[in-house]
Coordinates of C-alpha atoms and ligand atoms in Angstrom, one line a residue:
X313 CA 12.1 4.6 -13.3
X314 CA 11.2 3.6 -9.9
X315 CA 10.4 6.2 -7.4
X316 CA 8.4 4.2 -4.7
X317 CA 9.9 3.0 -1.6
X318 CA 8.0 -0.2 -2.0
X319 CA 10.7 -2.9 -3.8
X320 CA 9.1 -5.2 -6.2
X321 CA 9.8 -8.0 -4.4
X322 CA 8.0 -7.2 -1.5
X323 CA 5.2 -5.6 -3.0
X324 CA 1.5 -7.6 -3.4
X325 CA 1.0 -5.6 -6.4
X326 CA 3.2 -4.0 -9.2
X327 CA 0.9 -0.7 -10.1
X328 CA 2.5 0.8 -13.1
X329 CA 1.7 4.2 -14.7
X330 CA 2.1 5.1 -18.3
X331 CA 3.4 8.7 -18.8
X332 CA 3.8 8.3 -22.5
X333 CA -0.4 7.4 -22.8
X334 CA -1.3 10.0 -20.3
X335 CA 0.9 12.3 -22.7
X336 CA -0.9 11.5 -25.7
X337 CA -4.2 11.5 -23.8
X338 CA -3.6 14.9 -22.6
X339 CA -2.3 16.1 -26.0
X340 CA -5.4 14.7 -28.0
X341 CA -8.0 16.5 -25.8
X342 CA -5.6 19.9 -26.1
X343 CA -6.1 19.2 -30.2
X344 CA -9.8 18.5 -30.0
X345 CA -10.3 21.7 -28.0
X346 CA -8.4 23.6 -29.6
X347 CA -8.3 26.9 -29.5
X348 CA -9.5 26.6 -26.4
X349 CA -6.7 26.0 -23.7
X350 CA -6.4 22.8 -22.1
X351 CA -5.9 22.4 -18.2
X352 CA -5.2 19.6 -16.4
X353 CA -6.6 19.0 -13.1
X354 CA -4.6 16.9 -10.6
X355 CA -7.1 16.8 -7.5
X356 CA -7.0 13.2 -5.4
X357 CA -2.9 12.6 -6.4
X358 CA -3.8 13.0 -9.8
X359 CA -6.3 10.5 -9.2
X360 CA -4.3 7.8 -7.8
X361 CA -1.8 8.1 -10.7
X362 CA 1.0 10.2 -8.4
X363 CA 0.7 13.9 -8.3
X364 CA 4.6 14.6 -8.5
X365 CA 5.6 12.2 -12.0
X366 CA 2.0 12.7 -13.2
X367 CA 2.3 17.0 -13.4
X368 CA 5.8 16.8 -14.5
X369 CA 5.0 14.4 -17.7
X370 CA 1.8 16.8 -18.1
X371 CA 4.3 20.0 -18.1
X372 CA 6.3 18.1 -20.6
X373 CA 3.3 17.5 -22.9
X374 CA 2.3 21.5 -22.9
X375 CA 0.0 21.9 -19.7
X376 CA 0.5 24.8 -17.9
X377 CA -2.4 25.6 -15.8
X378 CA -3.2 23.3 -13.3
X379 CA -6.0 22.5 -10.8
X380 CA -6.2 21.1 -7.1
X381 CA -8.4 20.7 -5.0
X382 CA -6.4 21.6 -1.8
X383 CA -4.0 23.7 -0.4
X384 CA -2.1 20.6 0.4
X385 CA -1.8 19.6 -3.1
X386 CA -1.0 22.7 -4.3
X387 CA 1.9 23.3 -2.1
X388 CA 3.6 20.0 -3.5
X389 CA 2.6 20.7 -7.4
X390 CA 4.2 24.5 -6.1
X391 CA 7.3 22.3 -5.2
X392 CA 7.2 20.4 -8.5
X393 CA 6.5 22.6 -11.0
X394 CA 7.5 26.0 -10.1
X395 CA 6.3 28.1 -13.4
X396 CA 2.3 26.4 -13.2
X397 CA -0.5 28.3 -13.3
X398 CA -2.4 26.4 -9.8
X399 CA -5.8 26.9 -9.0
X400 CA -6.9 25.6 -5.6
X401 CA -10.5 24.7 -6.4
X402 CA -11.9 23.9 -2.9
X403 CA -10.9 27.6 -2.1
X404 CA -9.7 29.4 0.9
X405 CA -9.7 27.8 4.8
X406 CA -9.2 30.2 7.4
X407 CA -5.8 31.2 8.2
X408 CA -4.6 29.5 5.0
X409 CA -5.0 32.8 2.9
X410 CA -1.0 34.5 3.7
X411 CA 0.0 30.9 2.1
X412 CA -2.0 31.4 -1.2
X413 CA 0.4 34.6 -1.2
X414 CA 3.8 32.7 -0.5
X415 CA 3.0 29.7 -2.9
X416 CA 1.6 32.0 -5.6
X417 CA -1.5 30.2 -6.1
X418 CA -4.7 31.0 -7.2
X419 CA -7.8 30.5 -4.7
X420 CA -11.0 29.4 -6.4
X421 CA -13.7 31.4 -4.6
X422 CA -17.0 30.2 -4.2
X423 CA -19.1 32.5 -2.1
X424 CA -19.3 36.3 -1.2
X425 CA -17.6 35.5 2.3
X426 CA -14.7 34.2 0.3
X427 CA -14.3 37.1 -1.5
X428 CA -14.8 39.4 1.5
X429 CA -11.7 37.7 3.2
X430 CA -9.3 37.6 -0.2
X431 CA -10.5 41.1 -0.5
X432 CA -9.3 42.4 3.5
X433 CA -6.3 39.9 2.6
X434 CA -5.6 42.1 -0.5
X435 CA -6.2 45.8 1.4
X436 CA -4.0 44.6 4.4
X437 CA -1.2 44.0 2.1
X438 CA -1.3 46.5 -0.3
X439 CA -1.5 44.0 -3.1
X440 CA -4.3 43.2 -5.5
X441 CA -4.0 39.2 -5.6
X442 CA -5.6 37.4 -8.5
X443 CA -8.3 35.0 -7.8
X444 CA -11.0 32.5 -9.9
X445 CA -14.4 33.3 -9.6
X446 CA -16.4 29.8 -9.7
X447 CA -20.6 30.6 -10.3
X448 CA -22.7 28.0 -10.0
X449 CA -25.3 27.2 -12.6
X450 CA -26.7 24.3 -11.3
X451 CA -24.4 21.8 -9.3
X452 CA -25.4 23.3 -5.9
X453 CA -21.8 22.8 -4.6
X454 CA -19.7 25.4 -4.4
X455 CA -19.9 29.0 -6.2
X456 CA -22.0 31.8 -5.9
X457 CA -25.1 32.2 -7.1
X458 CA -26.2 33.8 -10.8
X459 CA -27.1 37.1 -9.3
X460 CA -24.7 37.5 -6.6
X461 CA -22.7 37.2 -10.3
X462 CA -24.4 39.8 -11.9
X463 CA -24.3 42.1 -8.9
X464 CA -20.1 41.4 -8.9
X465 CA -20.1 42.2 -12.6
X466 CA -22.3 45.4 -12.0
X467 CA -19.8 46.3 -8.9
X468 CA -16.6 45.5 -10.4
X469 CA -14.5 48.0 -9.3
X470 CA -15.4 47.2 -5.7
X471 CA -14.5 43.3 -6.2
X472 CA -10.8 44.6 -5.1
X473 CA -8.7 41.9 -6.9
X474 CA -8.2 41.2 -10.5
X475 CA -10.0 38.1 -11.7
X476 CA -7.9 35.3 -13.1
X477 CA -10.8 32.7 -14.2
X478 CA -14.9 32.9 -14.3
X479 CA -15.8 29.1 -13.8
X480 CA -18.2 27.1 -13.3
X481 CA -19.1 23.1 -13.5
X482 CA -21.1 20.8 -15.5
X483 CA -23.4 18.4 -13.3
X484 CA -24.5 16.3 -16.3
X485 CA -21.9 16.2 -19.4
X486 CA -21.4 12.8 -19.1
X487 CA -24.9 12.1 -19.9
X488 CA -25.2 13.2 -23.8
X489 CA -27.7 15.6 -24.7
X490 CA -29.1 15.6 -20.5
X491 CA -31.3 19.0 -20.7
X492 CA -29.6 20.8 -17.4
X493 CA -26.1 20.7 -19.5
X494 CA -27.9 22.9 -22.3
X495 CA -29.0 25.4 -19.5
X496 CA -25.9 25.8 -17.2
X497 CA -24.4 26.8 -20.7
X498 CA -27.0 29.3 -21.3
X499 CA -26.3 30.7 -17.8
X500 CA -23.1 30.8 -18.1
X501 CA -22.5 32.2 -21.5
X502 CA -25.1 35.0 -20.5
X503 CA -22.6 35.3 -17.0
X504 CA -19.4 35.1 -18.7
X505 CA -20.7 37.8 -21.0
X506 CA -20.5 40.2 -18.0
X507 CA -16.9 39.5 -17.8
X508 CA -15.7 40.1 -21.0
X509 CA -12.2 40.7 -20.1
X510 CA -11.6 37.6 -18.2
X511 CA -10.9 34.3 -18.9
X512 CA -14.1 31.5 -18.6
X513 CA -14.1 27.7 -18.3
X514 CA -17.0 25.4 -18.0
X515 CA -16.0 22.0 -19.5
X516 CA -14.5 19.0 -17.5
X517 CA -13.5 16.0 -19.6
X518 CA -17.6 15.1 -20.9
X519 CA -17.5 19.2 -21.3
X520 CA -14.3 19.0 -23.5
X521 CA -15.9 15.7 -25.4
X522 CA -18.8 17.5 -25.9
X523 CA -19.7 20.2 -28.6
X524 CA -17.4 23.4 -28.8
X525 CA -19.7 25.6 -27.2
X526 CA -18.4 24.2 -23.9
X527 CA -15.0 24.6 -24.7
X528 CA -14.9 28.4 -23.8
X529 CA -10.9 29.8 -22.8
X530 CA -10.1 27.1 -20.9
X531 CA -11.1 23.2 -20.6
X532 CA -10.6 21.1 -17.6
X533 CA -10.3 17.5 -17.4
X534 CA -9.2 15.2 -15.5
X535 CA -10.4 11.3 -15.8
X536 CA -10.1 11.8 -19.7
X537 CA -6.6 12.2 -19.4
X538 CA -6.1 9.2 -17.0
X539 CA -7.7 6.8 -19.4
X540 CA -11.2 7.1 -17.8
X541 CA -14.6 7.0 -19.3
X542 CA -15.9 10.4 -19.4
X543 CA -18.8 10.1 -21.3
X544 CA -21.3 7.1 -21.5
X545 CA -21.4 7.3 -25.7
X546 CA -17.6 7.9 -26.4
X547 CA -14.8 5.6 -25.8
X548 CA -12.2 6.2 -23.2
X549 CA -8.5 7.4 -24.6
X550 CA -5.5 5.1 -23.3
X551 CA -5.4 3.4 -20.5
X552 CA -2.4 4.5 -18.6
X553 CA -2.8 2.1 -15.6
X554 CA -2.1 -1.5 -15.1
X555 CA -2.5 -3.6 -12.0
X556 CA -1.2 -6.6 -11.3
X557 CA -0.9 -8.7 -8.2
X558 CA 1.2 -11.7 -6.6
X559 CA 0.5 -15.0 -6.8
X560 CA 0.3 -16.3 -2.8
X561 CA -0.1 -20.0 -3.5
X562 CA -2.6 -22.4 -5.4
X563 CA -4.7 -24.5 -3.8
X564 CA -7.2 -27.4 -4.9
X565 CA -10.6 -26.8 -3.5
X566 CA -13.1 -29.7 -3.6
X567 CA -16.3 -29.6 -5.5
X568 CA -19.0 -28.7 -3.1
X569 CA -16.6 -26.8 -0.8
X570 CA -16.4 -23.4 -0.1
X571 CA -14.1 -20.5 -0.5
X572 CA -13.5 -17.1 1.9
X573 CA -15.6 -15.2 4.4
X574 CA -19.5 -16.1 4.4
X575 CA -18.4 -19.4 2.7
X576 CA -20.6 -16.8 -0.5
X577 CA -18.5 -18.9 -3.6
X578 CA -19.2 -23.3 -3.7
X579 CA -16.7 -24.9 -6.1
X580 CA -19.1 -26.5 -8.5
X581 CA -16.4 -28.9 -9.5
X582 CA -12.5 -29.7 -8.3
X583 CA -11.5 -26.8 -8.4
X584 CA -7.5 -24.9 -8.2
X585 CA -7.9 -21.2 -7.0
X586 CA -4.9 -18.9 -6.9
X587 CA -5.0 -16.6 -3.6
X588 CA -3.9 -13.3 -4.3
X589 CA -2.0 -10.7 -2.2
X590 CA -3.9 -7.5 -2.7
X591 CA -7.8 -6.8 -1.2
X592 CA -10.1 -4.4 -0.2
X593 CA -7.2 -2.4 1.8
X594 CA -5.6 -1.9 -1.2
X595 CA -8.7 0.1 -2.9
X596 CA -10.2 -3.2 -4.3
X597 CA -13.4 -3.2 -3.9
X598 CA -15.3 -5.7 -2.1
X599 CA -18.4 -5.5 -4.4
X600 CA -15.9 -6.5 -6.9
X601 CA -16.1 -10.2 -5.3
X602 CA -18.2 -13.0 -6.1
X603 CA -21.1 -15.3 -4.6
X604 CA -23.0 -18.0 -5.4
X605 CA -25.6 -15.3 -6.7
X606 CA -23.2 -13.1 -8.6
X607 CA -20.2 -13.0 -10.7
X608 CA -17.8 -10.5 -9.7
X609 CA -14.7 -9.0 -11.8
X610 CA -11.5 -11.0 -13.8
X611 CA -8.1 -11.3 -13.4
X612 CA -5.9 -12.4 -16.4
X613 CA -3.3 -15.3 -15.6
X614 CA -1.2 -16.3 -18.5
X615 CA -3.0 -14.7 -21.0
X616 CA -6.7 -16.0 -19.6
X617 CA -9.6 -14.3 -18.1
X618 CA -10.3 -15.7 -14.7
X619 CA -13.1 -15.0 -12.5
X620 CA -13.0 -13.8 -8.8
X621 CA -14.2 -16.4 -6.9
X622 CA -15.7 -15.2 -2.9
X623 CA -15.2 -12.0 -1.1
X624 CA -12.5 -10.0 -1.3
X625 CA -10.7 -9.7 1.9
X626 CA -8.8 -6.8 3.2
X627 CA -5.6 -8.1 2.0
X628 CA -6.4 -11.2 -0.1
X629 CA -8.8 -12.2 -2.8
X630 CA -9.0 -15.8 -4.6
X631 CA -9.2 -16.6 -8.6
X632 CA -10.4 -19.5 -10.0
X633 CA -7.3 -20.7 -12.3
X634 CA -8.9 -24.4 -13.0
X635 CA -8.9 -23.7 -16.5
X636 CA -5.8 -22.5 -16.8
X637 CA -3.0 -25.5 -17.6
X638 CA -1.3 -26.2 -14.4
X639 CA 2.1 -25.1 -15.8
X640 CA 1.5 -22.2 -16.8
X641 CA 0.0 -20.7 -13.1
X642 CA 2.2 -20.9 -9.7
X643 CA 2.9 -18.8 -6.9
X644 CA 4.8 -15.9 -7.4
X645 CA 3.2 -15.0 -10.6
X646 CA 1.9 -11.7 -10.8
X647 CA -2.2 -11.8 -12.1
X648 CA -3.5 -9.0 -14.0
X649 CA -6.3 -6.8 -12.6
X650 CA -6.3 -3.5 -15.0
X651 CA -4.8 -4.0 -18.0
X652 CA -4.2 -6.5 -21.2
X653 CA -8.0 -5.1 -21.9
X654 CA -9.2 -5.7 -18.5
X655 CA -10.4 -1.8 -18.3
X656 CA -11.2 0.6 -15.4
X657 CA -14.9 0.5 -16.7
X658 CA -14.8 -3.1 -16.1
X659 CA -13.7 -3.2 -12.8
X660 CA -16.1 -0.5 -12.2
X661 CA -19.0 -1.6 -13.4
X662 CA -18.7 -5.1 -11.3
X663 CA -18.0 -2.8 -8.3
X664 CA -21.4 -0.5 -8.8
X665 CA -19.0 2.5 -9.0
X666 CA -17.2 4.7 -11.4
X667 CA -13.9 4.8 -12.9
X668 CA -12.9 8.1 -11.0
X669 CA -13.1 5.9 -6.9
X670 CA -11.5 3.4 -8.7
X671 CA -8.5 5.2 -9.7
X672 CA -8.5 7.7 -6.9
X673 CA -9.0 4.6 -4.6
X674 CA -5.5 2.8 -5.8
X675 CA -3.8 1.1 -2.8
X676 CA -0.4 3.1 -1.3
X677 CA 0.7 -0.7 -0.6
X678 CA 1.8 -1.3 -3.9
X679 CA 5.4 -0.7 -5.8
X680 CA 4.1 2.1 -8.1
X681 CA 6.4 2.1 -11.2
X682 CA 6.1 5.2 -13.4
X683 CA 7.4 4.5 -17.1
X684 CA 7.5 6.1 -20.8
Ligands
PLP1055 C1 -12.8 17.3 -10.7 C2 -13.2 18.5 -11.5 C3 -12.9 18.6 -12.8 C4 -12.4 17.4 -13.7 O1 -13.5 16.6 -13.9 P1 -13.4 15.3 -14.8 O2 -14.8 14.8 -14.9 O3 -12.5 14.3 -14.1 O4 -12.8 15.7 -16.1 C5 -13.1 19.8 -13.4 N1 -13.7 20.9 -12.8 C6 -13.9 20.8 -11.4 C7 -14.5 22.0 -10.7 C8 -13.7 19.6 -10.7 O5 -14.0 19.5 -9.5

């Protein structure tokens, strides 16, 4: 199934998505959770992995609440799936609140002015909309404070609007045992307690890997389900993306001569470098490269780990292939970048980043192929 408008043949890089892993991904947190409901949030084009096949094979595998972080996403998850539950977590812009209505989706809301203006939205048309409540225990992001919480609960009749969901996020999870996860669920149990009739969530994906406590009504992951590391001490569930990239051309390099911008890499020996046609435009990042000073990350080539040689470039970056046999490497070949073990905490951890910006970061230049 190819859905991109990108052919193959034209494409430096062949990004292909695994619905059947991010099925059983999403279907093995739902088990470990259970019987706690499992969400599935598909902020950032389901994090690179393509908002429209990605919800639909999550509908298939039981989700049926959903989370965005914009209105803009919603409307197109609205398109695709129109029975989801969507919560919009980045809440409600101005003007943007009669399309909440329309699209039947659920605003976040994150401070009192938020719920002053889904409140006049909800008098001015007669009807009482339901909402999420989102309380913050710690993050300092978005959400109202504990008290202005305790004050809602104390006042509920005058909140105007049922509530759909009493949330609030985890700064720490992914650090086991960090002491501020222990008291943002003390908070919020003691907050969620004033709500008794409502629906709470707390847990992302390090929240849903985490003891039950967390779990509440409702988890919410996301990089779990994409095949990212969500917590430091537990491994990651499939992979569900693999990258590869054309093979430009090889060329022999010298010993002592250089290779790419800032002449960073010398060729110790004679050396045959396959250029490849995907770089830093493409979401690659440039601290992924290499220098004389530092190794950067690998690229598999018939079955062989070969290191990035130089800076990555906006649209090319080189490999060194010398020790692969010359017959087996030659342009036109596609090179492996995420995938056949080469994992997303790899490519992360040589770029100084996380899995989630390199996922969410995945090039629109590629052919993006979507399989089960
Ligand atoms: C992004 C997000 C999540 C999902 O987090 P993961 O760490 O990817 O599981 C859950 N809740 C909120 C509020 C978020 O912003």
């Amino acid at each position: 199934m190819n859905m991109d408008d990108i052919p193959q043949a034209e494409a430096g890089g062949l990004l292909t998505i695994d619905l059947a892993a991010l099925q059983a991904n999403y279907q093995e947190i739902a088990r470990r959770v259970a019987p706690a409901l499992c969400a599935a949030v598909v902020k950032g084009d389901a994090y690179g992995t393509g908002l429209v096949p990605t919800s639909k094979a999550l509908w298939q595998a039981g989700a049926r609440t959903f989370f965005v972080a914009l209105l803009s996403e919603a409307r197109s998850l609205r398109a695709t799936l129109p029975e989801a539950e969507i919560f919009v977590l980045n809440g409600l812009f101005p003007d943007t609140v009669s399309t909440f209505q329309e699209q039947r989706l659920l605003p976040v809301l994150g401070s009192l002015e938020e719920i002053a203006t889904w409140r006049a939205f909800c008098t001015r048309t007669g009807q009482a909309l339901p909402a999420a409540l989102h309380v913050d225990t710690g993050m300092n992001r978005l959400g109202v404070s504990p008290t202005e919480a305790i004050n809602l609960a104390e006042g509920r009749d005058e909140i105007g609007f049922p509530l759909a969901l009493l949330m609030s996020h985890l700064a720490c999870a992914d650090e086991p045992d960090h002491p501020l996860s222990a008291r943002q669920l003390e908070d919020f149990r003691a907050i969620a307690a004033l709500f008794p009739d409502v629906r709470a969530s707390l847990a992302n994906s390090a929240g849903a890997m985490s003891d039950p406590a967390f779990h509440f009504d409702l988890v919410r992951p996301g990089i779990a389900v994409y095949g990212g590391r969500a917590r430091r001490d537990i491994a990651p569930l499939r992979p569900i993306v693999r990258l590869a990239l054309r093979v430009i051309q090889i060329r022999h390099v010298h010993e002592g001569q250089t290779i790419g911008y800032g002449a960073a890499h010398t060729a110790l020996r004679p050396s045959r470098i396959a250029i490849l046609s995907a770089g830093y435009a493409d979401g690659i990042p440039r601290l992924a490269g290499a220098s004389d000073l530092r190794p950067g990350a690998e690229a598999i080539i018939a079955g062989r780990r070969c290191p990035l040689v130089g800076r990555i470039s906006m649209d090319l970056l080189a490999v060194d292939v010398t020790d692969v046999p010359d017959a087996l490497v030659s342009a036109g070949d596609w090179a492996v970048l995420l995938g056949e073990g080469l994992t997303l905490g790899d490519l992360a951890r040589h770029s100084h980043t996380i899995d989630y910006e390199i996922l969410t970061s995945l090039g629109k230049r590629y052919c993006r192929r979507w399989t089960y």
